[in-house]
Amino acid sequence: MTSAASAAEFTTCQGEFAFCGASPATPTGQLITVRTATGTAQFREAVAVCPIMRGTALADLNGGNMKGSCTSKRGHVWSLFFPYKSVPQAPSWTSAPTNPHTFVTSEALQMSNMFSFSCKKANVVNGVRLANCYGPINENLDGTPLALGSLVFSGAPSGVAFAVSAAVSN
């Protein structure tokens, strides 16, 4: 997978999208290549299982691995953001309150960026369609490495080892 990290182009997209903002992620043992302003960089890769939602969501058409359009290829959705107060969450995939909080990254508590990455539609659990989303571990939204000790924002459960998050500062 490749990620574009040129100047952000924020917009809203309509339709189906994966909401990973309340999901933990798991390292895959693989590397993911991310485009940066000066070329490319490789990061450790993580996968997050995220509920597919329908509606309006924030996207960065130049972020993640989006290619300038909200349209996803067949069998896929984009991982986008909307400030939900409650969403279906693992493991039961029943709706539960999100847990907006900040934390400082460390060896034990790292983060994964899933914003504006392509996700493959997966199975349905308890009536909720899920998607498998792949993204980099400890990457800023601009494609640069996020140092341990950085403050990040997440809606994932507190204390998970690889929360889907975004940097507040680095």
Short mmCIF file of N, CA and C in Angstrom, two decimals:
data_model
loop_
_atom_site.label_atom_id
_atom_site.label_comp_id
_atom_site.label_asym_id
_atom_site.label_seq_id
_atom_site.Cartn_x
_atom_site.Cartn_y
_atom_site.Cartn_z
N MET A 1 0.84 -1.17 0.00
CA MET A 1 0.00 0.00 0.00
C MET A 1 0.89 1.24 0.00
N THR A 2 0.41 2.30 -0.58
CA THR A 2 1.13 3.56 -0.60
C THR A 2 0.22 4.66 -0.10
N SER A 3 0.81 5.61 0.60
CA SER A 3 0.06 6.72 1.16
C SER A 3 0.59 8.03 0.61
N ALA A 4 -0.29 8.92 0.23
CA ALA A 4 0.13 10.23 -0.25
C ALA A 4 0.09 11.22 0.89
N ALA A 5 1.15 11.97 1.07
CA ALA A 5 1.20 12.93 2.17
C ALA A 5 1.56 14.31 1.65
N SER A 6 0.96 14.72 0.56
CA SER A 6 1.19 16.06 0.05
C SER A 6 0.30 17.02 0.83
N ALA A 7 0.16 18.25 0.38
CA ALA A 7 -0.67 19.22 1.08
C ALA A 7 -2.07 18.67 1.28
N ALA A 8 -2.57 18.77 2.49
CA ALA A 8 -3.89 18.25 2.81
C ALA A 8 -4.96 18.93 1.96
N GLU A 9 -5.94 18.16 1.56
CA GLU A 9 -7.10 18.68 0.83
C GLU A 9 -8.35 18.11 1.52
N PHE A 10 -8.77 18.77 2.59
CA PHE A 10 -9.90 18.29 3.37
C PHE A 10 -11.21 18.58 2.65
N THR A 11 -12.10 17.61 2.71
CA THR A 11 -13.42 17.73 2.12
C THR A 11 -14.35 16.79 2.88
N THR A 12 -15.63 16.81 2.53
CA THR A 12 -16.55 15.83 3.08
C THR A 12 -16.95 14.87 1.97
N CYS A 13 -17.10 13.62 2.34
CA CYS A 13 -17.55 12.57 1.43
C CYS A 13 -18.91 12.08 1.92
N GLN A 14 -19.73 11.64 1.00
CA GLN A 14 -21.07 11.12 1.29
C GLN A 14 -21.11 9.63 0.98
N GLY A 15 -21.83 8.85 1.79
CA GLY A 15 -22.03 7.44 1.51
C GLY A 15 -21.41 6.56 2.56
N GLU A 16 -21.02 5.35 2.15
CA GLU A 16 -20.42 4.40 3.08
C GLU A 16 -18.96 4.76 3.35
N PHE A 17 -18.55 4.57 4.62
CA PHE A 17 -17.15 4.74 5.00
C PHE A 17 -16.89 3.93 6.26
N ALA A 18 -15.63 3.58 6.48
CA ALA A 18 -15.25 2.89 7.71
C ALA A 18 -14.93 3.95 8.76
N PHE A 19 -15.45 3.75 9.96
CA PHE A 19 -15.12 4.64 11.08
C PHE A 19 -14.20 3.88 12.02
N CYS A 20 -12.92 4.23 12.01
CA CYS A 20 -11.91 3.55 12.84
C CYS A 20 -11.59 4.32 14.11
N GLY A 21 -12.24 5.45 14.33
CA GLY A 21 -11.90 6.32 15.45
C GLY A 21 -12.09 5.72 16.82
N ALA A 22 -12.78 4.60 16.94
CA ALA A 22 -12.97 3.95 18.24
C ALA A 22 -12.39 2.54 18.24
N SER A 23 -11.47 2.28 17.31
CA SER A 23 -10.93 0.93 17.15
C SER A 23 -9.48 0.82 17.59
N PRO A 24 -9.14 -0.32 18.17
CA PRO A 24 -7.73 -0.62 18.36
C PRO A 24 -7.19 -1.22 17.07
N ALA A 25 -5.88 -1.25 16.92
CA ALA A 25 -5.25 -1.85 15.75
C ALA A 25 -4.26 -2.92 16.22
N THR A 26 -3.89 -3.79 15.29
CA THR A 26 -2.96 -4.88 15.58
C THR A 26 -1.85 -4.84 14.54
N PRO A 27 -0.59 -4.87 14.96
CA PRO A 27 0.50 -4.92 13.97
C PRO A 27 0.39 -6.17 13.09
N THR A 28 0.69 -6.00 11.80
CA THR A 28 0.62 -7.13 10.86
C THR A 28 1.97 -7.82 10.70
N GLY A 29 3.06 -7.17 11.11
CA GLY A 29 4.39 -7.70 10.86
C GLY A 29 4.92 -7.30 9.50
N GLN A 30 4.12 -6.56 8.74
CA GLN A 30 4.51 -6.09 7.42
C GLN A 30 4.89 -4.61 7.49
N LEU A 31 5.41 -4.10 6.40
CA LEU A 31 5.69 -2.67 6.27
C LEU A 31 4.71 -2.06 5.29
N ILE A 32 4.39 -0.81 5.48
CA ILE A 32 3.54 -0.06 4.56
C ILE A 32 4.36 1.15 4.09
N THR A 33 4.32 1.41 2.80
CA THR A 33 5.05 2.54 2.24
C THR A 33 4.14 3.75 2.20
N VAL A 34 4.65 4.86 2.71
CA VAL A 34 3.90 6.10 2.81
C VAL A 34 4.63 7.16 2.00
N ARG A 35 3.93 7.84 1.11
CA ARG A 35 4.53 8.96 0.38
C ARG A 35 4.62 10.17 1.29
N THR A 36 5.74 10.87 1.19
CA THR A 36 5.96 12.06 1.99
C THR A 36 6.22 13.23 1.04
N ALA A 37 6.39 14.40 1.59
CA ALA A 37 6.67 15.58 0.76
C ALA A 37 8.00 15.44 0.04
N THR A 38 8.91 14.60 0.55
CA THR A 38 10.23 14.45 -0.06
C THR A 38 10.46 13.08 -0.68
N GLY A 39 9.45 12.25 -0.79
CA GLY A 39 9.62 10.91 -1.39
C GLY A 39 8.72 9.90 -0.71
N THR A 40 9.33 8.85 -0.17
CA THR A 40 8.55 7.83 0.53
C THR A 40 9.25 7.45 1.83
N ALA A 41 8.49 6.85 2.71
CA ALA A 41 9.03 6.31 3.96
C ALA A 41 8.27 5.04 4.27
N GLN A 42 8.92 4.13 4.95
CA GLN A 42 8.25 2.89 5.34
C GLN A 42 7.97 2.92 6.84
N PHE A 43 6.81 2.40 7.16
CA PHE A 43 6.37 2.31 8.54
C PHE A 43 5.91 0.89 8.80
N ARG A 44 5.94 0.50 10.06
CA ARG A 44 5.29 -0.76 10.42
C ARG A 44 3.80 -0.61 10.14
N GLU A 45 3.18 -1.69 9.71
CA GLU A 45 1.77 -1.67 9.32
C GLU A 45 0.91 -2.29 10.42
N ALA A 46 -0.30 -1.74 10.56
CA ALA A 46 -1.29 -2.29 11.48
C ALA A 46 -2.61 -2.46 10.74
N VAL A 47 -3.46 -3.33 11.26
CA VAL A 47 -4.81 -3.52 10.73
C VAL A 47 -5.80 -3.22 11.85
N ALA A 48 -6.86 -2.53 11.49
CA ALA A 48 -7.96 -2.25 12.43
C ALA A 48 -9.24 -2.76 11.80
N VAL A 49 -10.08 -3.38 12.60
CA VAL A 49 -11.42 -3.79 12.15
C VAL A 49 -12.35 -2.67 12.56
N CYS A 50 -13.07 -2.12 11.58
CA CYS A 50 -13.85 -0.91 11.81
C CYS A 50 -15.27 -1.08 11.26
N PRO A 51 -16.27 -0.51 11.94
CA PRO A 51 -17.63 -0.58 11.43
C PRO A 51 -17.80 0.32 10.20
N ILE A 52 -18.61 -0.14 9.28
CA ILE A 52 -18.94 0.68 8.11
C ILE A 52 -20.19 1.49 8.46
N MET A 53 -20.06 2.79 8.29
CA MET A 53 -21.14 3.72 8.59
C MET A 53 -21.62 4.33 7.28
N ARG A 54 -22.73 5.04 7.34
CA ARG A 54 -23.27 5.71 6.16
C ARG A 54 -23.60 7.14 6.53
N GLY A 55 -23.19 8.07 5.65
CA GLY A 55 -23.48 9.48 5.91
C GLY A 55 -22.38 10.38 5.39
N THR A 56 -22.20 11.50 6.06
CA THR A 56 -21.18 12.48 5.70
C THR A 56 -19.98 12.30 6.62
N ALA A 57 -18.78 12.36 6.05
CA ALA A 57 -17.57 12.21 6.85
C ALA A 57 -16.45 13.07 6.29
N LEU A 58 -15.51 13.41 7.14
CA LEU A 58 -14.34 14.20 6.76
C LEU A 58 -13.29 13.31 6.12
N ALA A 59 -12.72 13.79 5.01
CA ALA A 59 -11.66 13.06 4.30
C ALA A 59 -10.54 14.03 3.95
N ASP A 60 -9.36 13.48 3.73
CA ASP A 60 -8.24 14.23 3.16
C ASP A 60 -7.94 13.57 1.83
N LEU A 61 -8.36 14.21 0.74
CA LEU A 61 -8.20 13.62 -0.59
C LEU A 61 -6.74 13.39 -0.97
N ASN A 62 -5.81 14.06 -0.29
CA ASN A 62 -4.38 13.85 -0.53
C ASN A 62 -3.72 13.07 0.59
N GLY A 63 -4.49 12.59 1.56
CA GLY A 63 -3.95 11.86 2.69
C GLY A 63 -4.13 10.37 2.55
N GLY A 64 -3.57 9.64 3.50
CA GLY A 64 -3.68 8.19 3.48
C GLY A 64 -3.25 7.65 2.13
N ASN A 65 -4.13 6.87 1.51
CA ASN A 65 -3.86 6.45 0.13
C ASN A 65 -5.01 6.82 -0.79
N MET A 66 -5.73 7.88 -0.43
CA MET A 66 -6.77 8.42 -1.32
C MET A 66 -6.07 9.06 -2.52
N LYS A 67 -6.75 9.05 -3.62
CA LYS A 67 -6.17 9.59 -4.85
C LYS A 67 -7.04 10.70 -5.41
N GLY A 68 -7.43 11.65 -4.55
CA GLY A 68 -8.14 12.83 -5.01
C GLY A 68 -9.63 12.67 -5.19
N SER A 69 -10.19 11.56 -4.70
CA SER A 69 -11.62 11.32 -4.91
C SER A 69 -12.21 10.55 -3.74
N CYS A 70 -13.47 10.81 -3.45
CA CYS A 70 -14.20 10.05 -2.43
C CYS A 70 -14.63 8.67 -2.93
N THR A 71 -14.55 8.45 -4.23
CA THR A 71 -14.98 7.19 -4.82
C THR A 71 -13.98 6.09 -4.49
N SER A 72 -14.46 4.99 -3.92
CA SER A 72 -13.59 3.86 -3.60
C SER A 72 -13.82 2.75 -4.61
N LYS A 73 -12.84 1.87 -4.71
CA LYS A 73 -13.02 0.77 -5.67
C LYS A 73 -14.00 -0.25 -5.10
N ARG A 74 -14.55 -1.06 -5.97
CA ARG A 74 -15.57 -2.05 -5.61
C ARG A 74 -15.07 -2.94 -4.46
N GLY A 75 -15.91 -3.14 -3.47
CA GLY A 75 -15.57 -3.99 -2.34
C GLY A 75 -14.74 -3.29 -1.27
N HIS A 76 -14.53 -1.98 -1.44
CA HIS A 76 -13.73 -1.20 -0.50
C HIS A 76 -14.50 0.05 -0.05
N VAL A 77 -14.07 0.61 1.06
CA VAL A 77 -14.55 1.91 1.54
C VAL A 77 -13.33 2.66 2.06
N TRP A 78 -13.45 3.96 2.23
CA TRP A 78 -12.39 4.76 2.84
C TRP A 78 -12.60 4.82 4.34
N SER A 79 -11.52 4.88 5.09
CA SER A 79 -11.58 5.12 6.52
C SER A 79 -11.57 6.64 6.72
N LEU A 80 -12.71 7.17 7.16
CA LEU A 80 -12.89 8.61 7.28
C LEU A 80 -13.29 8.96 8.71
N PHE A 81 -13.53 10.24 8.96
CA PHE A 81 -13.82 10.66 10.33
C PHE A 81 -15.13 11.44 10.42
N PHE A 82 -15.86 11.19 11.50
CA PHE A 82 -17.02 11.96 11.91
C PHE A 82 -17.04 11.91 13.43
N PRO A 83 -17.38 13.00 14.12
CA PRO A 83 -17.32 13.01 15.59
C PRO A 83 -18.52 12.30 16.25
N TYR A 84 -18.57 11.00 16.10
CA TYR A 84 -19.65 10.22 16.70
C TYR A 84 -19.54 10.20 18.22
N LYS A 85 -20.69 10.19 18.88
CA LYS A 85 -20.72 10.02 20.32
C LYS A 85 -20.85 8.55 20.70
N SER A 86 -21.40 7.76 19.77
CA SER A 86 -21.61 6.34 20.01
C SER A 86 -21.50 5.61 18.67
N VAL A 87 -20.80 4.48 18.66
CA VAL A 87 -20.63 3.68 17.43
C VAL A 87 -20.54 2.20 17.80
N PRO A 88 -20.83 1.31 16.84
CA PRO A 88 -20.60 -0.12 17.09
C PRO A 88 -19.11 -0.37 17.36
N GLN A 89 -18.83 -1.16 18.40
CA GLN A 89 -17.45 -1.42 18.79
C GLN A 89 -17.23 -2.90 19.09
N ALA A 90 -15.98 -3.33 18.85
CA ALA A 90 -15.57 -4.70 19.14
C ALA A 90 -15.64 -4.94 20.64
N PRO A 91 -15.85 -6.17 21.08
CA PRO A 91 -15.96 -7.37 20.27
C PRO A 91 -17.38 -7.73 19.85
N SER A 92 -18.39 -7.13 20.51
CA SER A 92 -19.78 -7.51 20.21
C SER A 92 -20.35 -6.74 19.03
N TRP A 93 -19.75 -5.60 18.70
CA TRP A 93 -20.21 -4.70 17.64
C TRP A 93 -21.58 -4.12 17.94
N THR A 94 -21.91 -4.02 19.24
CA THR A 94 -23.09 -3.26 19.65
C THR A 94 -22.63 -1.82 19.85
N SER A 95 -23.57 -0.89 19.76
CA SER A 95 -23.24 0.52 19.88
C SER A 95 -22.85 0.85 21.32
N ALA A 96 -21.75 1.59 21.44
CA ALA A 96 -21.25 2.00 22.76
C ALA A 96 -20.68 3.41 22.62
N PRO A 97 -20.63 4.16 23.72
CA PRO A 97 -20.06 5.51 23.65
C PRO A 97 -18.59 5.48 23.22
N THR A 98 -18.20 6.45 22.40
CA THR A 98 -16.79 6.59 22.08
C THR A 98 -16.08 7.13 23.32
N ASN A 99 -14.79 7.03 23.33
CA ASN A 99 -14.01 7.42 24.49
C ASN A 99 -12.96 8.45 24.09
N PRO A 100 -13.37 9.68 23.72
CA PRO A 100 -12.39 10.66 23.30
C PRO A 100 -11.42 11.00 24.44
N HIS A 101 -10.14 10.86 24.15
CA HIS A 101 -9.12 11.15 25.16
C HIS A 101 -7.78 11.36 24.47
N THR A 102 -6.85 11.90 25.21
CA THR A 102 -5.48 12.02 24.73
C THR A 102 -4.60 11.09 25.55
N PHE A 103 -3.48 10.72 24.97
CA PHE A 103 -2.47 9.98 25.71
C PHE A 103 -1.11 10.27 25.09
N VAL A 104 -0.08 9.98 25.84
CA VAL A 104 1.29 10.17 25.36
C VAL A 104 1.80 8.81 24.90
N THR A 105 2.29 8.77 23.67
CA THR A 105 2.78 7.50 23.14
C THR A 105 4.03 7.04 23.89
N SER A 106 4.18 5.71 23.94
CA SER A 106 5.32 5.09 24.63
C SER A 106 5.55 3.73 23.96
N GLU A 107 6.52 2.99 24.42
CA GLU A 107 6.73 1.64 23.89
C GLU A 107 5.48 0.79 24.08
N ALA A 108 4.80 0.97 25.21
CA ALA A 108 3.61 0.17 25.52
C ALA A 108 2.34 0.69 24.87
N LEU A 109 2.26 2.01 24.63
CA LEU A 109 1.06 2.63 24.07
C LEU A 109 1.44 3.39 22.80
N GLN A 110 1.30 2.73 21.66
CA GLN A 110 1.62 3.35 20.39
C GLN A 110 0.32 3.66 19.66
N MET A 111 0.43 4.25 18.48
CA MET A 111 -0.76 4.63 17.74
C MET A 111 -0.66 4.18 16.29
N SER A 112 -1.81 4.13 15.63
CA SER A 112 -1.86 3.81 14.20
C SER A 112 -2.76 4.82 13.51
N ASN A 113 -2.32 5.32 12.37
CA ASN A 113 -3.08 6.27 11.58
C ASN A 113 -3.90 5.52 10.53
N MET A 114 -5.21 5.64 10.55
CA MET A 114 -6.06 5.00 9.55
C MET A 114 -6.81 6.03 8.71
N PHE A 115 -6.59 7.32 8.95
CA PHE A 115 -7.38 8.37 8.30
C PHE A 115 -7.09 8.44 6.80
N SER A 116 -8.16 8.29 6.02
CA SER A 116 -8.12 8.38 4.55
C SER A 116 -7.35 7.23 3.91
N PHE A 117 -7.39 6.06 4.54
CA PHE A 117 -6.82 4.85 3.95
C PHE A 117 -7.94 3.96 3.43
N SER A 118 -7.63 3.17 2.42
CA SER A 118 -8.58 2.24 1.84
C SER A 118 -8.78 1.04 2.75
N CYS A 119 -10.02 0.58 2.84
CA CYS A 119 -10.38 -0.56 3.67
C CYS A 119 -11.16 -1.56 2.83
N LYS A 120 -10.95 -2.83 3.11
CA LYS A 120 -11.68 -3.88 2.38
C LYS A 120 -12.89 -4.30 3.20
N LYS A 121 -14.05 -4.29 2.54
CA LYS A 121 -15.27 -4.73 3.22
C LYS A 121 -15.09 -6.18 3.66
N ALA A 122 -15.59 -6.48 4.86
CA ALA A 122 -15.44 -7.82 5.44
C ALA A 122 -16.81 -8.36 5.83
N ASN A 123 -16.85 -9.15 6.87
CA ASN A 123 -18.07 -9.84 7.28
C ASN A 123 -19.04 -8.92 8.02
N VAL A 124 -20.20 -9.48 8.34
CA VAL A 124 -21.23 -8.80 9.12
C VAL A 124 -21.32 -9.50 10.47
N VAL A 125 -21.26 -8.72 11.55
CA VAL A 125 -21.39 -9.26 12.91
C VAL A 125 -22.48 -8.49 13.63
N ASN A 126 -23.46 -9.20 14.15
CA ASN A 126 -24.59 -8.58 14.86
C ASN A 126 -25.22 -7.46 14.04
N GLY A 127 -25.33 -7.67 12.73
CA GLY A 127 -25.97 -6.71 11.84
C GLY A 127 -25.09 -5.54 11.44
N VAL A 128 -23.82 -5.55 11.82
CA VAL A 128 -22.90 -4.45 11.50
C VAL A 128 -21.90 -4.93 10.46
N ARG A 129 -21.87 -4.26 9.32
CA ARG A 129 -20.87 -4.57 8.28
C ARG A 129 -19.53 -4.02 8.73
N LEU A 130 -18.48 -4.83 8.63
CA LEU A 130 -17.15 -4.44 9.07
C LEU A 130 -16.21 -4.29 7.89
N ALA A 131 -15.09 -3.62 8.13
CA ALA A 131 -14.04 -3.45 7.13
C ALA A 131 -12.69 -3.64 7.79
N ASN A 132 -11.75 -4.22 7.04
CA ASN A 132 -10.37 -4.35 7.49
C ASN A 132 -9.58 -3.20 6.90
N CYS A 133 -9.04 -2.37 7.77
CA CYS A 133 -8.31 -1.17 7.35
C CYS A 133 -6.84 -1.31 7.73
N TYR A 134 -5.96 -0.94 6.81
CA TYR A 134 -4.52 -1.05 7.02
C TYR A 134 -3.90 0.34 6.99
N GLY A 135 -3.03 0.61 7.96
CA GLY A 135 -2.38 1.91 8.02
C GLY A 135 -1.07 1.83 8.78
N PRO A 136 -0.32 2.92 8.79
CA PRO A 136 0.99 2.93 9.44
C PRO A 136 0.91 3.12 10.95
N ILE A 137 1.91 2.58 11.62
CA ILE A 137 2.08 2.75 13.06
C ILE A 137 3.01 3.94 13.29
N ASN A 138 2.63 4.80 14.23
CA ASN A 138 3.44 5.96 14.63
C ASN A 138 3.79 6.86 13.45
N GLU A 139 2.76 7.22 12.68
CA GLU A 139 2.94 8.13 11.54
C GLU A 139 2.07 9.36 11.75
N ASN A 140 2.64 10.53 11.51
CA ASN A 140 1.87 11.77 11.52
C ASN A 140 0.98 11.82 10.27
N LEU A 141 -0.03 12.66 10.31
CA LEU A 141 -0.91 12.79 9.15
C LEU A 141 -0.17 13.31 7.91
N ASP A 142 1.01 13.91 8.08
CA ASP A 142 1.78 14.42 6.94
C ASP A 142 2.81 13.42 6.41
N GLY A 143 2.79 12.20 6.91
CA GLY A 143 3.70 11.17 6.41
C GLY A 143 5.05 11.11 7.09
N THR A 144 5.24 11.88 8.13
CA THR A 144 6.51 11.85 8.86
C THR A 144 6.37 10.97 10.10
N PRO A 145 7.49 10.44 10.61
CA PRO A 145 7.42 9.60 11.81
C PRO A 145 6.95 10.38 13.04
N LEU A 146 6.17 9.73 13.86
CA LEU A 146 5.71 10.29 15.12
C LEU A 146 6.59 9.72 16.22
N ALA A 147 7.31 10.58 16.92
CA ALA A 147 8.22 10.14 17.98
C ALA A 147 7.45 9.63 19.19
N LEU A 148 8.00 8.63 19.84
CA LEU A 148 7.44 8.21 21.12
C LEU A 148 7.52 9.41 22.06
N GLY A 149 6.54 9.55 22.94
CA GLY A 149 6.46 10.71 23.81
C GLY A 149 5.57 11.80 23.25
N SER A 150 4.92 11.53 22.11
CA SER A 150 4.03 12.51 21.48
C SER A 150 2.63 12.40 22.05
N LEU A 151 1.94 13.53 22.09
CA LEU A 151 0.56 13.58 22.53
C LEU A 151 -0.34 13.27 21.35
N VAL A 152 -1.26 12.31 21.51
CA VAL A 152 -2.18 11.93 20.44
C VAL A 152 -3.61 11.93 20.97
N PHE A 153 -4.56 12.01 20.04
CA PHE A 153 -5.99 11.99 20.34
C PHE A 153 -6.57 10.70 19.81
N SER A 154 -7.42 10.05 20.58
CA SER A 154 -8.05 8.80 20.15
C SER A 154 -9.45 8.68 20.73
N GLY A 155 -10.26 7.89 20.08
CA GLY A 155 -11.57 7.52 20.60
C GLY A 155 -11.62 6.04 20.93
N ALA A 156 -10.49 5.35 20.76
CA ALA A 156 -10.39 3.92 21.07
C ALA A 156 -10.39 3.73 22.59
N PRO A 157 -10.67 2.52 23.04
CA PRO A 157 -10.62 2.28 24.49
C PRO A 157 -9.26 2.69 25.07
N SER A 158 -9.27 3.26 26.26
CA SER A 158 -8.02 3.66 26.92
C SER A 158 -7.16 2.44 27.19
N GLY A 159 -5.86 2.62 27.01
CA GLY A 159 -4.91 1.58 27.37
C GLY A 159 -4.65 0.53 26.32
N VAL A 160 -5.27 0.61 25.14
CA VAL A 160 -4.96 -0.38 24.10
C VAL A 160 -3.58 -0.08 23.51
N ALA A 161 -2.87 -1.11 23.13
CA ALA A 161 -1.47 -0.97 22.71
C ALA A 161 -1.30 -0.18 21.42
N PHE A 162 -2.23 -0.27 20.48
CA PHE A 162 -2.11 0.40 19.19
C PHE A 162 -3.44 1.06 18.83
N ALA A 163 -3.80 2.09 19.56
CA ALA A 163 -5.07 2.79 19.32
C ALA A 163 -5.02 3.54 18.00
N VAL A 164 -6.12 3.49 17.25
CA VAL A 164 -6.22 4.35 16.07
C VAL A 164 -6.32 5.78 16.61
N SER A 165 -5.39 6.63 16.17
CA SER A 165 -5.22 7.95 16.76
C SER A 165 -4.68 8.93 15.73
N ALA A 166 -4.62 10.19 16.14
CA ALA A 166 -3.96 11.25 15.35
C ALA A 166 -3.17 12.11 16.32
N ALA A 167 -2.02 12.59 15.87
CA ALA A 167 -1.15 13.40 16.72
C ALA A 167 -1.78 14.75 17.04
N VAL A 168 -1.64 15.16 18.29
CA VAL A 168 -2.02 16.50 18.71
C VAL A 168 -0.77 17.37 18.61
N SER A 169 0.36 16.80 18.99
CA SER A 169 1.67 17.46 18.88
C SER A 169 2.72 16.38 18.73
N ASN A 170 3.87 16.76 18.22
CA ASN A 170 4.96 15.78 18.12
C ASN A 170 6.28 16.43 18.41
#
